[in-house]
Short mmCIF file of C-alpha atoms in Angstrom, two decimals:
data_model
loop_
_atom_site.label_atom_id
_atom_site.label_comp_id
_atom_site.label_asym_id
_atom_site.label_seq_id
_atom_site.Cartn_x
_atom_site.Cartn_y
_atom_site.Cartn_z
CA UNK A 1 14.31 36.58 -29.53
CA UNK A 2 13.35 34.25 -32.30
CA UNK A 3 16.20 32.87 -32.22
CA UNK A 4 16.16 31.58 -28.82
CA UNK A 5 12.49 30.55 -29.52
CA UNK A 6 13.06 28.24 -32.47
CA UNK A 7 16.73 27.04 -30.58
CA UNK A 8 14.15 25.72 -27.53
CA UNK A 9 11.88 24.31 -30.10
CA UNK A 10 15.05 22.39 -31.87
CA UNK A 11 15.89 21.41 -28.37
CA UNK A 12 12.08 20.20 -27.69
CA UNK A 13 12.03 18.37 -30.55
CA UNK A 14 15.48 16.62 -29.75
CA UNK A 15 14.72 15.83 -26.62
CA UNK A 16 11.27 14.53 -26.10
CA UNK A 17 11.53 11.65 -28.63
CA UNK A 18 14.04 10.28 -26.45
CA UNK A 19 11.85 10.56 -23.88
CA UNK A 20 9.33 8.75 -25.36
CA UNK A 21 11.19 5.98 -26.80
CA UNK A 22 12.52 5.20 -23.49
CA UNK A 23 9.02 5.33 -21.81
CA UNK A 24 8.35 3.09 -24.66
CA UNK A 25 11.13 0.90 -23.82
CA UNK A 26 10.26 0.85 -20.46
CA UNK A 27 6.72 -0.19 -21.04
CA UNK A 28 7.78 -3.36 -23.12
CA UNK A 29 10.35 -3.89 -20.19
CA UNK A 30 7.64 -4.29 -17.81
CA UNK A 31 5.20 -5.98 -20.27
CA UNK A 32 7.97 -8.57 -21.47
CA UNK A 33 8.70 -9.26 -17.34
CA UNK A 34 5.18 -9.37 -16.80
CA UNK A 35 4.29 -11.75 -18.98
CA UNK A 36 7.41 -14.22 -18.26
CA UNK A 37 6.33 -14.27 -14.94
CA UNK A 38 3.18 -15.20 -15.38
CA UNK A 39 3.96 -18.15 -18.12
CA UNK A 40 6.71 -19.92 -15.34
CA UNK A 41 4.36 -19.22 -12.49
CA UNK A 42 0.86 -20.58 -14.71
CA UNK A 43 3.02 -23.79 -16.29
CA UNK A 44 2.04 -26.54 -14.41
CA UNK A 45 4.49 -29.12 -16.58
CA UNK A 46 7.24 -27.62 -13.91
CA UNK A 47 7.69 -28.80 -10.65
CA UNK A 48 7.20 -26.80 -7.85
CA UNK A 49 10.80 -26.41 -7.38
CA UNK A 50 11.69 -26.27 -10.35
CA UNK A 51 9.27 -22.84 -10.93
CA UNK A 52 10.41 -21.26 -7.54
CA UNK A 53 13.92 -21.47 -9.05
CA UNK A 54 13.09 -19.99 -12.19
CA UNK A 55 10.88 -17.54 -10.71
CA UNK A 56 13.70 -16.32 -8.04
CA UNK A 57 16.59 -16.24 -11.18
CA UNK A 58 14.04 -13.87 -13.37
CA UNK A 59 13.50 -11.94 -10.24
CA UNK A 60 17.40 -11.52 -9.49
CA UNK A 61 18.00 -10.57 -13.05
CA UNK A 62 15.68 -7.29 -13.02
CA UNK A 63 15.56 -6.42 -9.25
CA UNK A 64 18.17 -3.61 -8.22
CA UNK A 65 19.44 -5.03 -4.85
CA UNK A 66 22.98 -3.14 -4.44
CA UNK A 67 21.35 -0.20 -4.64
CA UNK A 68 18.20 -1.41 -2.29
CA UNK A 69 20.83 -2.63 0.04
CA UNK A 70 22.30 1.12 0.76
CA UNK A 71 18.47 2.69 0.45
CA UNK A 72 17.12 0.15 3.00
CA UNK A 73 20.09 0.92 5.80
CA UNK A 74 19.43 4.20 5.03
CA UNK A 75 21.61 7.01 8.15
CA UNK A 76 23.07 3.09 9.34
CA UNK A 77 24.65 3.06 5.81
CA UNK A 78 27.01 5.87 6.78
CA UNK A 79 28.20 4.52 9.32
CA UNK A 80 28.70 0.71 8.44
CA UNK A 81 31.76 -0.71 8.00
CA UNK A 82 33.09 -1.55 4.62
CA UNK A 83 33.06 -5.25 5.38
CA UNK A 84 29.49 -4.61 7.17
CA UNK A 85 28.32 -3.07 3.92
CA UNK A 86 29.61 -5.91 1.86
CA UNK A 87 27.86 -8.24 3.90
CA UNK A 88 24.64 -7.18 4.24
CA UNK A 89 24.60 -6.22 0.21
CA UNK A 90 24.92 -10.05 -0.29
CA UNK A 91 22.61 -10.86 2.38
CA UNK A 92 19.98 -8.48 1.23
CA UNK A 93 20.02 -9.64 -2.00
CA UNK A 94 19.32 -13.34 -0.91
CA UNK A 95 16.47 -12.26 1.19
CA UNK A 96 15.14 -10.05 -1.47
CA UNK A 97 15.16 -13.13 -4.26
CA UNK A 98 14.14 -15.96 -1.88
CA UNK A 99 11.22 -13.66 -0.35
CA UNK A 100 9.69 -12.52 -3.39
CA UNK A 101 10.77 -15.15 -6.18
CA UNK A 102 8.55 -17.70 -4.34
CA UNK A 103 5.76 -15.34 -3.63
CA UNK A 104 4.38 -15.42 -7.46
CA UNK A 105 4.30 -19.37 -7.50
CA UNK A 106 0.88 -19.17 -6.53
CA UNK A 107 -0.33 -16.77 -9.42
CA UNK A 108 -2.97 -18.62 -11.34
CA UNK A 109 -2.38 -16.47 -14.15
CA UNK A 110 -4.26 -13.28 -13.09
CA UNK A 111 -3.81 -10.76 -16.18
CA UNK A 112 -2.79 -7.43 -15.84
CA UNK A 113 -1.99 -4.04 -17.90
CA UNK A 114 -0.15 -1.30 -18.16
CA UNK A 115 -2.15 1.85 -17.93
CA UNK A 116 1.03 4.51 -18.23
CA UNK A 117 4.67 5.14 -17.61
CA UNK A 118 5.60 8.13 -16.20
CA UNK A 119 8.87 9.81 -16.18
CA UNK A 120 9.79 11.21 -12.91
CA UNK A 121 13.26 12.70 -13.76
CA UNK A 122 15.57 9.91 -13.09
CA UNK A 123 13.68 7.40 -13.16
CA UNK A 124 10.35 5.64 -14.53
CA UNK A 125 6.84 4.69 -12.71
CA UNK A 126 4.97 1.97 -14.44
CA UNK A 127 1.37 2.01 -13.41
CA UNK A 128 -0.26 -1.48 -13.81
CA UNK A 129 -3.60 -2.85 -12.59
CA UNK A 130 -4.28 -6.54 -11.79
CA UNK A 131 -7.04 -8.05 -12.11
CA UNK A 132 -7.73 -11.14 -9.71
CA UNK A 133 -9.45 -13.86 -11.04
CA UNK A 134 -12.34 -14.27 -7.95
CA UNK A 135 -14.03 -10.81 -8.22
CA UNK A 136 -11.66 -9.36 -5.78
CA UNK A 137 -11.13 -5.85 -6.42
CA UNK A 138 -8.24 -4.39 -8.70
CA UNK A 139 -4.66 -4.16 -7.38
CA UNK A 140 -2.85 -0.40 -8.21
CA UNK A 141 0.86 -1.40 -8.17
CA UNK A 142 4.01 0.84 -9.63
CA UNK A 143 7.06 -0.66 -11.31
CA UNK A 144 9.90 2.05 -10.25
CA UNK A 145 12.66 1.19 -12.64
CA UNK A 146 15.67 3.26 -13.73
CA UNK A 147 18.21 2.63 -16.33
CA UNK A 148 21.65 1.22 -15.22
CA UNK A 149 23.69 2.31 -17.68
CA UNK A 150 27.18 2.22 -15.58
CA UNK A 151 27.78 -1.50 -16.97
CA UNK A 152 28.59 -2.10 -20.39
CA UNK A 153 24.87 -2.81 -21.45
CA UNK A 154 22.77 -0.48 -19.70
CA UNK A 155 19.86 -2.23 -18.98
CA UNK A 156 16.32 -1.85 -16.95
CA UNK A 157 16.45 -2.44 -13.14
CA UNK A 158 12.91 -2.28 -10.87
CA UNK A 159 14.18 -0.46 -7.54
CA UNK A 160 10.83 -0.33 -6.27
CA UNK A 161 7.11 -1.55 -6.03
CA UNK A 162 4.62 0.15 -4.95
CA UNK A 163 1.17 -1.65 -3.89
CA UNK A 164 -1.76 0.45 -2.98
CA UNK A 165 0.37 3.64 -2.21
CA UNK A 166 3.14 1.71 -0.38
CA UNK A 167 6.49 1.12 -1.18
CA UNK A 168 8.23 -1.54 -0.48
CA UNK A 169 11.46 -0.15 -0.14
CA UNK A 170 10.29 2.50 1.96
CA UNK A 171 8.70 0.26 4.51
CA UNK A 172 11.85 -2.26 4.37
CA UNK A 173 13.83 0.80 5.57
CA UNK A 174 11.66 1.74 8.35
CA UNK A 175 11.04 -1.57 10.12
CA UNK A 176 15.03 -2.73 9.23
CA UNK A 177 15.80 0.82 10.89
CA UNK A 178 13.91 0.52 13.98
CA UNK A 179 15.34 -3.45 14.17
CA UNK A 180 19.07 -2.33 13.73
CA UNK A 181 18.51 0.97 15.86
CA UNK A 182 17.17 -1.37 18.83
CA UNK A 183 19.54 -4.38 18.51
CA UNK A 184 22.50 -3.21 16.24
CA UNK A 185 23.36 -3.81 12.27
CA UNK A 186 25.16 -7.26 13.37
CA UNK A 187 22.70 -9.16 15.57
CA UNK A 188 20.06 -7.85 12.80
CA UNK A 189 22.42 -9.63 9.91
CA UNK A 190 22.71 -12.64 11.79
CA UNK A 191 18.46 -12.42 11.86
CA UNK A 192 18.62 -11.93 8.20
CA UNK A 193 20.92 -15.16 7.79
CA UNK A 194 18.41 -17.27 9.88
CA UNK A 195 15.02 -16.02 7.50
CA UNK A 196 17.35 -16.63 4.47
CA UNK A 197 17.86 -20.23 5.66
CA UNK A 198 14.23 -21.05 6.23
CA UNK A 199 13.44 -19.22 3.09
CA UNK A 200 15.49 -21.64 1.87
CA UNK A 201 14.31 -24.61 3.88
CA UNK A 202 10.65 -23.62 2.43
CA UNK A 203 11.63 -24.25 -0.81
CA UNK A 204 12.08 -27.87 -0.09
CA UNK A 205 9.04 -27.68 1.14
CA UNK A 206 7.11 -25.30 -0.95
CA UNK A 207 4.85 -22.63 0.87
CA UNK A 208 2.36 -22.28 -2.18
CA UNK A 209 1.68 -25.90 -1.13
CA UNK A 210 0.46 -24.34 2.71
CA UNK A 211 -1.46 -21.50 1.02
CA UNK A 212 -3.41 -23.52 -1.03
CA UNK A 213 -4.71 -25.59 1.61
CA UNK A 214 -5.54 -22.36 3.68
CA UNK A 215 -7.42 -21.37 0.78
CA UNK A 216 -9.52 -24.56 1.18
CA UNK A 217 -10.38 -24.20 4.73
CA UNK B 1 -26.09 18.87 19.75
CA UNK B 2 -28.43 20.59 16.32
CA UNK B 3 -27.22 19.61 12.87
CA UNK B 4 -26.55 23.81 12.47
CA UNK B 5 -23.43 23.83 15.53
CA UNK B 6 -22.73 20.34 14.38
CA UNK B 7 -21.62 22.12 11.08
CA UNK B 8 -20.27 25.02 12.27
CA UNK B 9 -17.72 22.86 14.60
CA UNK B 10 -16.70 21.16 11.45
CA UNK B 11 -16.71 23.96 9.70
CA UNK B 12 -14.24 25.54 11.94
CA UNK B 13 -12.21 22.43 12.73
CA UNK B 14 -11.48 22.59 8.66
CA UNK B 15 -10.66 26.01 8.72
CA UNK B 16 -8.22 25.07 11.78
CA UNK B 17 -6.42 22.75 10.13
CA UNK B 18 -6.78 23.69 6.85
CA UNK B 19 -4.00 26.66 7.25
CA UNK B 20 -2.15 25.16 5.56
CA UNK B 21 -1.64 25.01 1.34
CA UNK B 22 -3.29 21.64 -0.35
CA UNK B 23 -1.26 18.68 -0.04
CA UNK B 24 1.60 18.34 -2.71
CA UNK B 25 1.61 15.97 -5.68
CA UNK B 26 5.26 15.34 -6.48
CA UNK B 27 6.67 11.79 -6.65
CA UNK B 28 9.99 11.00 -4.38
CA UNK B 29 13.37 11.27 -6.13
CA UNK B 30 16.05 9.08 -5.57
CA UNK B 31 19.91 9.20 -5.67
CA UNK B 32 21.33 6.73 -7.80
CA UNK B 33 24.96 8.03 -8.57
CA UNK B 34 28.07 5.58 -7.44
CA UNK B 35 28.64 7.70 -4.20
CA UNK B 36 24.95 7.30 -2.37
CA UNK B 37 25.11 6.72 0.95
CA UNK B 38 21.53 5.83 1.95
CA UNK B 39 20.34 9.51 2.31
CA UNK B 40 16.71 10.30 2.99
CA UNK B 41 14.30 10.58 0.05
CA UNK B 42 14.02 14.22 -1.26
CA UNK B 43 9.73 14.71 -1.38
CA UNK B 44 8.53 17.84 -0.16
CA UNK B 45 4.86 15.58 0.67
CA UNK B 46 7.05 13.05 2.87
CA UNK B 47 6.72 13.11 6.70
CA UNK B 48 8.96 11.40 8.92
CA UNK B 49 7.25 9.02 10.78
CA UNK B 50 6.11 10.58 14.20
CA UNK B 51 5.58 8.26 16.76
CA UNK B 52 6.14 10.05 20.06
CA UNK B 53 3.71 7.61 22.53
CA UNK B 54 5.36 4.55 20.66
CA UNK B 55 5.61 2.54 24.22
CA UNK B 56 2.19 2.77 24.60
CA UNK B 57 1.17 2.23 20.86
CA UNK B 58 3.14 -0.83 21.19
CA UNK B 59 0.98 -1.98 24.04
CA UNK B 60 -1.84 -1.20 23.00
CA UNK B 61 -0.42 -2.83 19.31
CA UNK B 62 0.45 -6.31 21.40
CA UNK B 63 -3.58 -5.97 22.51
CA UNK B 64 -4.81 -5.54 19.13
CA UNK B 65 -2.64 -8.41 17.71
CA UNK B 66 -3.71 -11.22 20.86
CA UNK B 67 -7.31 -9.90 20.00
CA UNK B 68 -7.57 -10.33 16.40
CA UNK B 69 -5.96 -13.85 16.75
CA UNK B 70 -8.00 -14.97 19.29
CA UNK B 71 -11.64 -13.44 18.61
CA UNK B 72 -11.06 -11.76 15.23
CA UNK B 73 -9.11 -14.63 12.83
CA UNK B 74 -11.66 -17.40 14.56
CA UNK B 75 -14.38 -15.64 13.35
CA UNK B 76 -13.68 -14.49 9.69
CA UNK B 77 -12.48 -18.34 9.08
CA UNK B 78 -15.94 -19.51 10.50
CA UNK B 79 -17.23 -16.41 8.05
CA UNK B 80 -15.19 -17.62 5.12
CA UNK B 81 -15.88 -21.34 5.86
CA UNK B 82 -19.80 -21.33 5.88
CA UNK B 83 -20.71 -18.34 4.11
CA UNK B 84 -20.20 -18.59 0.32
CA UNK B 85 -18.32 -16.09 -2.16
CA UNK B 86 -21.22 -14.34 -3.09
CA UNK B 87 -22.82 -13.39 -0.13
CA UNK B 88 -19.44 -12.32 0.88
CA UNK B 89 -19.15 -10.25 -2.10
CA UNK B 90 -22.70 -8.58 -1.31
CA UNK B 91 -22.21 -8.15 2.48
CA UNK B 92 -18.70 -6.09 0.90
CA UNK B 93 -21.12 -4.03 -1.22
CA UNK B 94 -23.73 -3.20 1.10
CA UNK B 95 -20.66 -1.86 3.96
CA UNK B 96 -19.19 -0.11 0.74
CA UNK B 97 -22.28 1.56 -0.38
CA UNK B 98 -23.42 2.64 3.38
CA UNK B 99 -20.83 4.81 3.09
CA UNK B 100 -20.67 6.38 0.10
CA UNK B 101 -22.68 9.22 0.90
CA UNK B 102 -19.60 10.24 3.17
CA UNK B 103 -17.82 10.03 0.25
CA UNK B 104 -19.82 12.76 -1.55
CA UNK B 105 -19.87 15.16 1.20
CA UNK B 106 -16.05 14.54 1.17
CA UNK B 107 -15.64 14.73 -2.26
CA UNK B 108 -17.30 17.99 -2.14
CA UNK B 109 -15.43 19.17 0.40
CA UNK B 110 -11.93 18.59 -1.10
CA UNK B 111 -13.69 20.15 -4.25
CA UNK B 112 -13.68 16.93 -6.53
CA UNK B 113 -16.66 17.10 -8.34
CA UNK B 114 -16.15 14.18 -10.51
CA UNK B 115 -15.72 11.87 -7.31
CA UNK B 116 -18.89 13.59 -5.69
CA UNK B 117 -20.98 12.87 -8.94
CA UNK B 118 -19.55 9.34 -9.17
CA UNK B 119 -20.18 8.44 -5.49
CA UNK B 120 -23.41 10.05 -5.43
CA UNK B 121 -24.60 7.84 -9.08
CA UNK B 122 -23.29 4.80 -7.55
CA UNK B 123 -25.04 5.54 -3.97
CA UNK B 124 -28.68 6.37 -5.99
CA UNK B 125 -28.20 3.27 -8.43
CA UNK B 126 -27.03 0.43 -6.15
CA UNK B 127 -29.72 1.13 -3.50
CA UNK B 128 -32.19 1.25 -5.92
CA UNK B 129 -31.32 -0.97 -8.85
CA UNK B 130 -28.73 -2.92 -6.53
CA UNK B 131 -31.12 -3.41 -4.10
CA UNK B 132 -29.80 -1.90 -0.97
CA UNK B 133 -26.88 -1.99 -2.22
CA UNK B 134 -26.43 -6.09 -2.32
CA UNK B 135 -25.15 -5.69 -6.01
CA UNK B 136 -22.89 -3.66 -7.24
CA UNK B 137 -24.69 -2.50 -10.24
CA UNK B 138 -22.75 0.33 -10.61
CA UNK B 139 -19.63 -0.98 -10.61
CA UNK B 140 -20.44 -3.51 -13.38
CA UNK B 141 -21.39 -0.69 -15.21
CA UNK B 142 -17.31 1.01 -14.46
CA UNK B 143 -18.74 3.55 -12.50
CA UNK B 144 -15.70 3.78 -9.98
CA UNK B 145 -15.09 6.34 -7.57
CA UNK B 146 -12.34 6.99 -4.96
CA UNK B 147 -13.65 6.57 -1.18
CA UNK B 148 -13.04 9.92 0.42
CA UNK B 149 -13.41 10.17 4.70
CA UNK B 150 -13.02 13.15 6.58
CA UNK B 151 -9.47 12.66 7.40
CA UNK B 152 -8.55 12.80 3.71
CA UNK B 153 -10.67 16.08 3.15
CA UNK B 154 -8.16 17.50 6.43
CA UNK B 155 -4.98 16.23 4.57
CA UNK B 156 -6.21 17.81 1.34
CA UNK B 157 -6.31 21.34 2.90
CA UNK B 158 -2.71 20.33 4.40
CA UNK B 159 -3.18 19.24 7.57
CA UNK B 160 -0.28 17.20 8.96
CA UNK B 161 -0.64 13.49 10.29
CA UNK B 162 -0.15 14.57 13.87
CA UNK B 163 1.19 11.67 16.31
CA UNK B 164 0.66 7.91 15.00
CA UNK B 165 -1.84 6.09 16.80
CA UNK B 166 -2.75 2.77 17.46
CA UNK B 167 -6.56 2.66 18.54
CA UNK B 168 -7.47 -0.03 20.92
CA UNK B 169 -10.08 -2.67 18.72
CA UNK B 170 -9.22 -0.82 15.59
CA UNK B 171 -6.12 -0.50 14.69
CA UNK B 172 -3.88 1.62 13.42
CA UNK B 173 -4.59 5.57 13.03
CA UNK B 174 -3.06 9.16 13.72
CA UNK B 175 -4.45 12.18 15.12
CA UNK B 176 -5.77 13.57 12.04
CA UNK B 177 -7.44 10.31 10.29
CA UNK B 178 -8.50 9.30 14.03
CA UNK B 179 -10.72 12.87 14.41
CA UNK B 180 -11.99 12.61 11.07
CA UNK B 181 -13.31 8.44 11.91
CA UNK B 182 -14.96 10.25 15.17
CA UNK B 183 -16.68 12.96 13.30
CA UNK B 184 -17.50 11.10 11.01
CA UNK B 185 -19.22 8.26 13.67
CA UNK B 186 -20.65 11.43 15.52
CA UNK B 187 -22.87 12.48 12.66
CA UNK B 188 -23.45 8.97 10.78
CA UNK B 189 -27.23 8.37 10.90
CA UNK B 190 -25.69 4.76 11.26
CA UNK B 191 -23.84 5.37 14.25
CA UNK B 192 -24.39 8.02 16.99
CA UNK B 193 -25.98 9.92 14.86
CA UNK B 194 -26.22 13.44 16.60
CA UNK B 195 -28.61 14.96 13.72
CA UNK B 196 -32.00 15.54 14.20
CA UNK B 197 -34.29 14.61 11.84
CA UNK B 198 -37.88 15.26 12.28
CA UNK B 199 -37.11 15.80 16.32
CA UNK B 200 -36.39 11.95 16.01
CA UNK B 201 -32.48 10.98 16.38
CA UNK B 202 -33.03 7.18 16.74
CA UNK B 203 -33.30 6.73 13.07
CA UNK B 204 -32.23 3.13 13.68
CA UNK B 205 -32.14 0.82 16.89
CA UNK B 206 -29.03 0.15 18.70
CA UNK B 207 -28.65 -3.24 17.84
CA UNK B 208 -28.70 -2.67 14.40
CA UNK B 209 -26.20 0.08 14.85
CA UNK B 210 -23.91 -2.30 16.28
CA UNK B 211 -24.19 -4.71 13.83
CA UNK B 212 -23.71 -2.36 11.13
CA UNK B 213 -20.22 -1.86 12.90
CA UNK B 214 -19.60 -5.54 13.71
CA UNK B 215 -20.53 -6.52 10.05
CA UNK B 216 -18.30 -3.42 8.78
CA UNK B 217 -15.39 -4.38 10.70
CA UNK B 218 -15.98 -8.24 9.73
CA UNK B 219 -15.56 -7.42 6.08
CA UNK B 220 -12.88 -5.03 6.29
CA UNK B 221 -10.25 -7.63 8.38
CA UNK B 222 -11.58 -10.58 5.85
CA UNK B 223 -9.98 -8.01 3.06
CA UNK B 224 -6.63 -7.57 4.99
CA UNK B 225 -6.58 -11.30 5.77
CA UNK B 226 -3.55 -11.59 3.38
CA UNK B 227 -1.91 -8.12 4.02
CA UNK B 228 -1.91 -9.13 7.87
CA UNK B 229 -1.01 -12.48 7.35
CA UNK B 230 1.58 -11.65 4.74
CA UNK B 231 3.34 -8.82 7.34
CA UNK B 232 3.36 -11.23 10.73
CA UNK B 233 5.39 -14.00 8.40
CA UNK B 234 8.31 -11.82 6.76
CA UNK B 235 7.96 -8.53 9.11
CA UNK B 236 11.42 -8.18 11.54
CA UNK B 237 9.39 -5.86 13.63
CA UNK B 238 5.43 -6.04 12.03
CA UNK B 239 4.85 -2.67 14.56
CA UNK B 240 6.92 -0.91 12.38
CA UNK B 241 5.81 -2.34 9.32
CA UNK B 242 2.29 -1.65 9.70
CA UNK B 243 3.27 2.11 11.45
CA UNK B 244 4.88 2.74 7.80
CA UNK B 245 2.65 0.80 5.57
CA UNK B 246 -0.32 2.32 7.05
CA UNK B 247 1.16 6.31 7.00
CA UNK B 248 1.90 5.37 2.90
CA UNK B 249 -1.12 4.18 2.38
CA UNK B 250 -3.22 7.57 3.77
CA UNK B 251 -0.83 9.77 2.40
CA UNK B 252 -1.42 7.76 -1.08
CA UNK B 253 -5.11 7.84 -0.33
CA UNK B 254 -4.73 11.66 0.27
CA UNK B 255 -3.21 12.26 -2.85
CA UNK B 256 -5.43 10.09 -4.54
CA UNK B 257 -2.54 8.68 -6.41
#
């Protein structure tokens, strides 16, 4: 009996600081990513352009759109084509970068911190508040990252953020489903090219131009 | 209707759908091996959406949407344009604090004590030292407590979502959140306000119940002005993404995660 006892205790003791490092490692992931962000998106020497395409190459770097592209299709991944599921993988991952790269070019340099990672068996939740800079109240979002380690050097991938209780990939695959249900995976690709182009059209003329003179109204 | 059958009906509308066990607190796991072919999440708390009167929710969804750009958006940018930060920030407070004594009751209810003795603090010091509740005193002083409404007490004692909803001037809902908004509007001193106290009931005039409501409903739509805004730009189909967005978010709230 006290043999098995101290063999779980060896075990424990193997185990959890492997665990820990790698929460560890995950935290300085997120901190590191964090704080890049904010430095391209608060340095006004850059030109507008010039920070949306910095912005969008950090963001394709750490964001996990192959996988993303299956989750998001969700029962229409089954039954996609191989060329179909090529397609839309590329497409998706275009939308995904040129949707939310641009989308931090308006951060005025809002700080934030980490308040825990969790590990939730195959993966980790980051749980970060933000703190606007005009009073408004604190933003709850979760970094879901998971460790890639099928390449060479595995490395840290986000596959998910959660704001306020809602995932984005989760609501991505219920309004793509309903789309592609209704009209069909093709028609809804050839949708996804057209937003990718005027994503791309925005850049020339940037949106965080737009937004700030909303603000100003 | 006396305050005693008033709490017996909720009593018994608790105990209806509270047969259930307390919600479940598990995060979603994910499939990430080379074969994954999209399956569903594996999360013993996640419902599949449930949207059986979709064609008219989509109607009444259309409504909503040519309402809130015409009479709603007109209106919170005259609010933003001529009435400054501050005042902005205090009419927020004073909406927030009216209701925190719902969040006590709830809180007590779903057997947080913590969040009942926080709400309740924050309720006696902003009226007071706030004044009214203009100034959020307690905040400042990190006093921070979840809001809790009755629909969140029924998912906490496992009732399901029931049917989504989308309410006609308010948005969207389900059958649970939807009869915990109306009990909660039945009993508000603020709103119909079916108690009796001291054989009087009209504990404050019409008018000012209404624009308690108008006011409330102002400040809550100025706080989604970016959410909204953010889903009509990049949504495919912004029914669906507020249908899901909106489920997350109460189940989140629920689960007080």
């Amino acid at each position: 009996m006290s043999k098995i006892i101290s063999s779980i205790f060896v075990f424990l003791f193997c185990i959890s600081p492997s665990f820990a490092d790698e929460t560890k490692e995950v935290r300085n992931f997120v901190n590191t990513l964090g704080n890049k962000i904010i430095a391209v998106a608060s340095d006004n020497g850059l030109k507008v352009n010039q920070r949306r395409d910095r912005l969008t190459n950090i963001i394709d770097e750490v964001v996990d759109t192959n996988w993303i592209s299956k989750f998001v299709l969700g029962k229409h991944y089954r039954v996609a084509t191989d060329s179909q599921k090529e397609k839309f993988r590329k497409l998706y991952h275009d939308f995904m970068v040129n949707t939310y790269g641009p989308k931090f070019n308006g951060y005025n340099g809002e700080k934030f911190t980490i308040t825990n990672v969790i590990n939730d068996n195959n993966y980790y939740t980051a749980k970060c508040i933000f703190y606007p800079k005009n009073g408004e109240p604190d933003i709850n979002i979760d970094f879901r990252v998971r460790k890639n380690t099928t390449s060479n050097q595995p490395q840290f991938l986000i596959f998910d953020v959660v704001a306020e209780g809602v995932s984005l990939i989760e609501t991505q695959r219920s309004e793509f489903g309903t789309v592609i249900s209704k009209d069909g995976l093709d028609n809804f690709m050839i949708d996804l090219q057209e937003r990718i182009k005027k994503l791309k059209n925005e850049a020339v003329q940037p949106q965080s131009a737009k937004i700030s003179s909303v603000k100003k109204k | 209707m006396t305050s005693a059958k008033l709490s017996i009906l909720l009593f018994c509308s608790l105990l209806f759908f509270g047969e259930q066990s307390f919600a479940n607190n598990t995060n979603p796991q994910f499939n990430f091996d080379d074969n994954y072919e999209g399956e569903e999440i594996s999360h013993e708390s996640h419902q599949a959406i449930y949207d059986p009167f979709e064609v008219v929710n989509r109607k009444v969804f259309a409504f909503n949407e040519l309402l809130d750009k015409k009479v709603a958006l007109p209106v919170i940018r005259q609010y933003r344009k001529h009435i400054p930060e501050r005042v902005r920030t205090s009419v927020t407070n004073l909406v927030n604090n009216l209701s925190a004594p719902f969040s006590v009751v709830n809180s007590l209810i779903q057997g947080d004590g913590q969040n009942a003795m926080a709400s309740f603090s924050s309720f006696l010091i902003n009226s007071t030292v706030g004044v009214v509740g203009l100034f959020d005193v307690a905040g400042d002083k990190k006093i921070k407590y979840n809001e809790e409404d009755f629909g969140q007490s029924l998912g906490k004692y496992g009732s399901k979502a029931g049917p989504y909803l989308v309410i006609p001037f308010l948005g969207p809902s389900n059958v649970r959140d939807f009869s915990g908004f109306a009990a909660e509007k039945i009993i508000s001193p603020l709103a119909f306000n079916s108690f009796e106290v001291g054989n009087k009931r009209d504990l404050i005039s019409d008018e000012l119940a209404i624009s308690l409501s108008l006011v409330n409903g102002i400040s809550i739509r100025d706080s989604l002005i970016e959410v909204v805004d953010d889903i009509r730009r990049n949504s495919f189909d912004p029914y669906s993404t507020m249908r899901s967005a909106y489920l997350q978010r109460r189940e989140s709230l629920i689960l007080n995660k």
